[in-house]
Amino acid sequence: MSSEVTRAENEYSKKTHTHSISEITDLNVSLEKKADKEYVASKLEKKADKEYVDEKDNEIKERAEWYHEWTSKILKTKADTGWVSGCLDLKADKTYVNDELEKKANKTHTHTSFTTVRADDIILNFDLGSSAPLENPSTSVKDTLNNLDKSCRNIESHARNFEAYELPAMLDKKADKTELQTLKTEILQTLYPIGSIYTSMNSTNPETVLGFGTWTQIVDRFLYCANSSKETGGSKTISGENLPAHSHYIDLSTSQAGWHSHRFWDWSGMTKGKGYD
């Protein structure tokens, strides 16, 4: 209890008259600084006992030390990570080895025959040796293949058995595949420059056919010829005035007796000579 309250009680015991609480100086201010008893009690219920906390703390420390000792023993029995990685680097990948072995022929297997191949598919790659002639030899490709140490026997010449020295000259007359494709594209680009119109009866995109360009299909428009000022291209949406003069007629008849009516489109609002008659 504050000193003001104590002083008030002492004064009360000395005197016979009484004072109201509001007359005590700073009493409300002093009471505002005091904690509520029930609130303090509820908060204390949520706090752990100090001795209990100390006991659990010691228990946790002992358990942590035991786990540390046990983990150290386990780690000592494990291999060093760097050493294991080094050993693994020296090993071949199992999948890679199996794939490479699949590409190899069986050592004990012998071919008794083979499929006929074209001369275009054969690549000659052998050393002529120190005694090789200085001039282009006149030996044919067929004879060259048969005379190799590991030769292919019984080669039949179903085409012209050209001479080996003729091969470079013959190859010089052949067009390069890439050059042909480039030339084809350049010709088509000359025929169909930007702004060209490609006409086809099917729906295949011209880019698929020609191999170049970005093409946009003409929809809801039609082509028309150049006018007197030589202007070309573009499109035009027509109105009634663009239509040639024509007529619309209606012929109504009925087999029913009695009064009745027929509805039809009223053309009276159209202007004669502006595409209507």
Coordinates of C-alpha atoms in Angstrom, one line a residue:
M1 CA 0.0 0.0 0.0
S2 CA 1.4 3.4 -0.9
S3 CA 2.7 5.9 1.6
E4 CA -0.3 8.1 0.9
V5 CA -2.7 5.4 2.0
T6 CA -0.7 4.7 5.1
R7 CA -0.6 8.4 6.0
A8 CA -4.3 8.6 5.4
E9 CA -4.9 5.7 7.8
N10 CA -2.7 7.4 10.5
E11 CA -4.6 10.6 10.2
Y12 CA -7.9 8.8 10.4
S13 CA -6.9 7.1 13.6
K14 CA -6.0 10.5 15.2
K15 CA -9.1 12.3 14.2
T16 CA -12.7 11.5 14.5
H17 CA -13.8 12.9 11.1
T18 CA -13.5 11.0 7.7
H19 CA -12.2 11.8 4.2
S20 CA -13.4 10.5 0.9
I21 CA -11.0 8.6 -1.4
S22 CA -11.1 11.4 -4.0
E23 CA -9.7 13.8 -1.4
I24 CA -6.5 11.7 -0.9
T25 CA -3.7 13.2 -3.0
D26 CA -2.3 11.1 -5.9
L27 CA -4.2 8.0 -4.7
N28 CA -5.4 7.1 -8.2
V29 CA -2.0 7.6 -9.7
S30 CA -0.4 5.3 -7.1
L31 CA -3.1 2.6 -7.6
E32 CA -2.5 2.6 -11.4
K33 CA 1.1 1.5 -10.8
K34 CA 0.1 -1.6 -8.9
A35 CA -0.4 -5.0 -10.6
D36 CA -3.7 -6.8 -10.3
K37 CA -3.4 -9.7 -7.9
E38 CA -5.4 -12.2 -9.9
Y39 CA -3.5 -11.2 -13.1
V40 CA -0.1 -11.8 -11.4
A41 CA -1.3 -15.2 -10.0
S42 CA -2.5 -16.4 -13.5
K43 CA 0.9 -15.4 -15.0
L44 CA 2.8 -17.2 -12.3
E45 CA 0.8 -20.4 -13.1
K46 CA 2.4 -20.4 -16.5
K47 CA 6.0 -20.2 -15.3
A48 CA 8.1 -23.3 -14.8
D49 CA 9.6 -24.1 -11.4
K50 CA 13.3 -23.1 -11.3
E51 CA 14.5 -26.3 -9.7
Y52 CA 12.5 -28.3 -12.4
V53 CA 14.1 -26.2 -15.2
D54 CA 17.6 -26.7 -13.8
E55 CA 17.0 -30.5 -13.5
K56 CA 15.8 -30.7 -17.1
D57 CA 18.7 -28.6 -18.3
N58 CA 21.2 -30.9 -16.7
E59 CA 19.4 -33.9 -18.2
I60 CA 19.6 -32.4 -21.7
K61 CA 23.3 -31.6 -21.3
E62 CA 24.0 -35.2 -20.3
R63 CA 22.1 -36.6 -23.2
A64 CA 23.8 -34.2 -25.6
E65 CA 27.2 -35.4 -24.4
W66 CA 26.2 -39.0 -24.8
Y67 CA 25.0 -38.4 -28.4
H68 CA 28.2 -36.5 -29.2
E69 CA 30.3 -39.4 -28.0
W70 CA 28.2 -42.0 -29.8
T71 CA 28.3 -39.9 -33.1
S72 CA 32.1 -39.6 -32.9
K73 CA 32.4 -43.4 -32.6
I74 CA 30.2 -43.9 -35.6
L75 CA 32.0 -41.4 -37.8
K76 CA 35.4 -43.0 -37.0
T77 CA 34.1 -46.2 -38.7
K78 CA 33.1 -44.3 -41.9
A79 CA 35.4 -43.9 -45.0
D80 CA 36.7 -40.5 -45.8
T81 CA 34.5 -38.7 -48.4
G82 CA 37.5 -37.5 -50.5
W83 CA 39.0 -41.0 -50.6
V84 CA 35.7 -42.5 -51.7
S85 CA 35.3 -39.9 -54.4
G86 CA 38.8 -40.6 -55.7
C87 CA 38.1 -44.3 -55.9
L88 CA 34.8 -43.8 -57.7
D89 CA 36.6 -41.5 -60.2
L90 CA 38.8 -44.4 -61.2
K91 CA 35.8 -46.6 -62.0
A92 CA 34.0 -46.7 -65.4
D93 CA 30.3 -45.9 -65.6
K94 CA 28.4 -49.1 -65.8
T95 CA 25.8 -47.8 -68.3
Y96 CA 28.5 -46.3 -70.5
V97 CA 30.5 -49.6 -70.6
N98 CA 27.4 -51.6 -71.4
D99 CA 26.4 -49.2 -74.3
E100 CA 30.0 -49.4 -75.7
L101 CA 30.0 -53.2 -75.5
E102 CA 26.8 -53.3 -77.4
K103 CA 28.5 -51.6 -80.3
K104 CA 31.3 -54.3 -80.5
A105 CA 31.1 -57.4 -82.6
N106 CA 31.3 -60.9 -81.0
K107 CA 34.9 -62.0 -81.1
T108 CA 34.0 -65.6 -82.0
H109 CA 31.5 -64.6 -84.7
T110 CA 32.4 -64.8 -88.4
H111 CA 30.4 -63.4 -91.3
T112 CA 30.0 -65.8 -94.2
S113 CA 28.4 -63.1 -96.4
F114 CA 27.6 -59.5 -96.5
T115 CA 25.1 -57.2 -98.2
T116 CA 26.2 -55.6 -101.5
V117 CA 27.2 -52.0 -101.1
R118 CA 27.6 -49.2 -103.7
A119 CA 30.9 -47.7 -104.6
D120 CA 29.5 -44.3 -103.4
D121 CA 29.3 -45.8 -99.8
I122 CA 33.0 -47.0 -99.8
I123 CA 35.6 -44.7 -98.3
L124 CA 39.2 -45.6 -99.2
N125 CA 41.6 -44.9 -96.4
F126 CA 45.0 -46.7 -96.7
D127 CA 48.7 -45.9 -96.9
L128 CA 50.4 -46.2 -100.3
G129 CA 53.8 -46.7 -98.7
S130 CA 57.2 -45.4 -99.7
S131 CA 57.0 -47.2 -103.1
A132 CA 53.8 -45.4 -104.1
P133 CA 54.0 -44.0 -107.7
L134 CA 54.4 -40.3 -108.2
E135 CA 51.8 -40.2 -111.0
N136 CA 48.1 -41.0 -110.5
P137 CA 47.9 -44.8 -110.7
S138 CA 45.7 -46.4 -113.5
T139 CA 44.5 -49.1 -111.1
S140 CA 40.8 -49.3 -110.9
V141 CA 38.8 -49.0 -107.6
K142 CA 37.8 -52.6 -107.9
D143 CA 41.4 -53.8 -108.2
T144 CA 42.5 -51.5 -105.4
L145 CA 39.9 -53.0 -103.0
N146 CA 40.8 -56.5 -104.0
N147 CA 44.5 -56.0 -103.5
L148 CA 44.3 -54.6 -99.9
D149 CA 45.6 -56.8 -97.1
K150 CA 42.1 -56.9 -95.6
S151 CA 40.3 -56.8 -98.9
C152 CA 36.7 -57.5 -99.8
R153 CA 36.7 -60.4 -102.2
N154 CA 34.4 -61.0 -105.1
I155 CA 33.5 -57.4 -105.8
E156 CA 31.2 -57.1 -108.8
S157 CA 31.1 -53.9 -110.8
H158 CA 27.5 -53.4 -111.7
A159 CA 28.4 -49.9 -112.8
R160 CA 31.3 -48.4 -114.7
N161 CA 34.5 -49.5 -113.2
F162 CA 36.2 -46.1 -113.3
E163 CA 39.9 -45.6 -112.7
A164 CA 41.1 -44.3 -109.4
Y165 CA 42.8 -41.2 -110.9
E166 CA 39.5 -40.2 -112.5
L167 CA 37.7 -40.0 -109.2
P168 CA 38.7 -36.4 -108.2
A169 CA 37.7 -35.1 -111.7
M170 CA 34.4 -36.9 -111.5
L171 CA 33.7 -35.5 -108.0
D172 CA 34.5 -31.9 -109.1
K173 CA 31.6 -32.2 -111.5
K174 CA 29.1 -33.0 -108.7
A175 CA 27.1 -30.3 -107.1
D176 CA 27.4 -29.8 -103.3
K177 CA 24.1 -30.7 -101.5
T178 CA 24.2 -27.5 -99.4
E179 CA 24.9 -25.4 -102.4
L180 CA 22.0 -26.9 -104.3
Q181 CA 19.6 -26.2 -101.4
T182 CA 20.9 -22.6 -101.1
L183 CA 20.5 -22.1 -104.9
K184 CA 16.9 -23.5 -104.7
T185 CA 16.0 -21.1 -101.9
E186 CA 17.5 -18.1 -103.7
I187 CA 15.5 -19.0 -106.9
L188 CA 12.2 -19.3 -105.0
Q189 CA 12.9 -16.0 -103.1
T190 CA 13.5 -14.3 -106.4
L191 CA 10.1 -15.7 -107.7
Y192 CA 8.3 -14.8 -104.5
P193 CA 9.8 -11.6 -103.0
I194 CA 8.2 -9.9 -100.0
G195 CA 4.7 -8.8 -100.9
S196 CA 4.1 -11.7 -103.4
I197 CA 0.8 -13.6 -103.6
Y198 CA 0.9 -17.3 -103.5
T199 CA -2.1 -19.1 -105.1
S200 CA -3.0 -22.7 -104.2
M201 CA -6.1 -24.9 -104.2
N202 CA -5.1 -26.6 -100.9
S203 CA -4.6 -25.2 -97.4
T204 CA -0.9 -26.0 -97.0
N205 CA 1.0 -23.0 -95.7
P206 CA 3.4 -21.6 -98.4
E207 CA 6.2 -21.5 -95.8
T208 CA 6.0 -25.4 -95.7
V209 CA 6.1 -25.6 -99.5
L210 CA 8.7 -22.9 -100.2
G211 CA 10.7 -23.2 -97.0
F212 CA 10.9 -19.5 -96.2
G213 CA 8.8 -16.4 -95.4
T214 CA 5.9 -15.6 -93.1
W215 CA 2.6 -15.9 -95.0
T216 CA -0.8 -14.5 -94.1
Q217 CA -4.0 -16.0 -95.6
I218 CA -6.3 -13.6 -97.4
V219 CA -9.7 -13.9 -95.7
D220 CA -13.0 -12.1 -96.5
R221 CA -11.3 -10.1 -99.3
F222 CA -10.8 -10.5 -103.0
L223 CA -8.2 -9.4 -105.5
Y224 CA -8.9 -6.7 -108.1
C225 CA -7.0 -5.3 -111.0
A226 CA -5.1 -2.0 -111.2
N227 CA -7.0 1.2 -111.8
S228 CA -6.3 4.0 -114.2
S229 CA -3.6 5.5 -112.0
K230 CA -1.7 2.2 -112.0
E231 CA -2.2 1.6 -108.3
T232 CA -2.2 -2.0 -107.4
G233 CA -2.6 -4.2 -104.4
G234 CA -4.8 -3.8 -101.3
S235 CA -8.4 -4.8 -100.8
K236 CA -11.8 -3.3 -100.9
T237 CA -15.1 -4.0 -99.1
I238 CA -18.0 -3.2 -101.4
S239 CA -21.4 -1.6 -100.6
G240 CA -24.7 -1.4 -102.5
E241 CA -23.3 1.4 -104.8
N242 CA -20.6 -1.0 -106.0
L243 CA -23.1 -3.6 -107.3
P244 CA -24.1 -3.6 -110.9
A245 CA -27.7 -2.6 -111.7
H246 CA -30.1 -5.5 -111.2
S247 CA -33.7 -6.1 -110.3
H248 CA -35.6 -7.9 -107.6
Y249 CA -39.1 -9.3 -108.4
I250 CA -41.7 -11.0 -106.3
D251 CA -44.6 -13.1 -107.6
L252 CA -47.2 -14.1 -105.0
S253 CA -50.2 -16.4 -105.5
T254 CA -52.6 -18.2 -103.2
S255 CA -55.3 -20.9 -103.4
Q256 CA -56.9 -19.8 -100.2
A257 CA -60.1 -17.7 -100.2
G258 CA -60.6 -14.8 -97.9
W259 CA -58.7 -11.7 -97.0
H260 CA -55.0 -12.2 -96.1
S261 CA -51.6 -10.5 -96.5
H262 CA -48.1 -11.4 -97.6
R263 CA -45.0 -9.8 -96.2
F264 CA -41.9 -9.1 -98.3
W265 CA -38.9 -6.9 -98.2
D266 CA -39.6 -3.3 -99.2
W267 CA -37.2 -2.1 -101.8
S268 CA -38.8 1.3 -102.2
G269 CA -36.2 2.9 -100.0
M270 CA -33.4 2.0 -102.4
T271 CA -32.1 4.6 -104.9
K272 CA -32.5 3.6 -108.5
G273 CA -29.3 3.6 -110.5
K274 CA -27.2 2.9 -107.4
G275 CA -27.2 -0.8 -107.9
Y276 CA -30.9 -1.3 -107.6
D277 CA -33.7 -1.1 -110.3

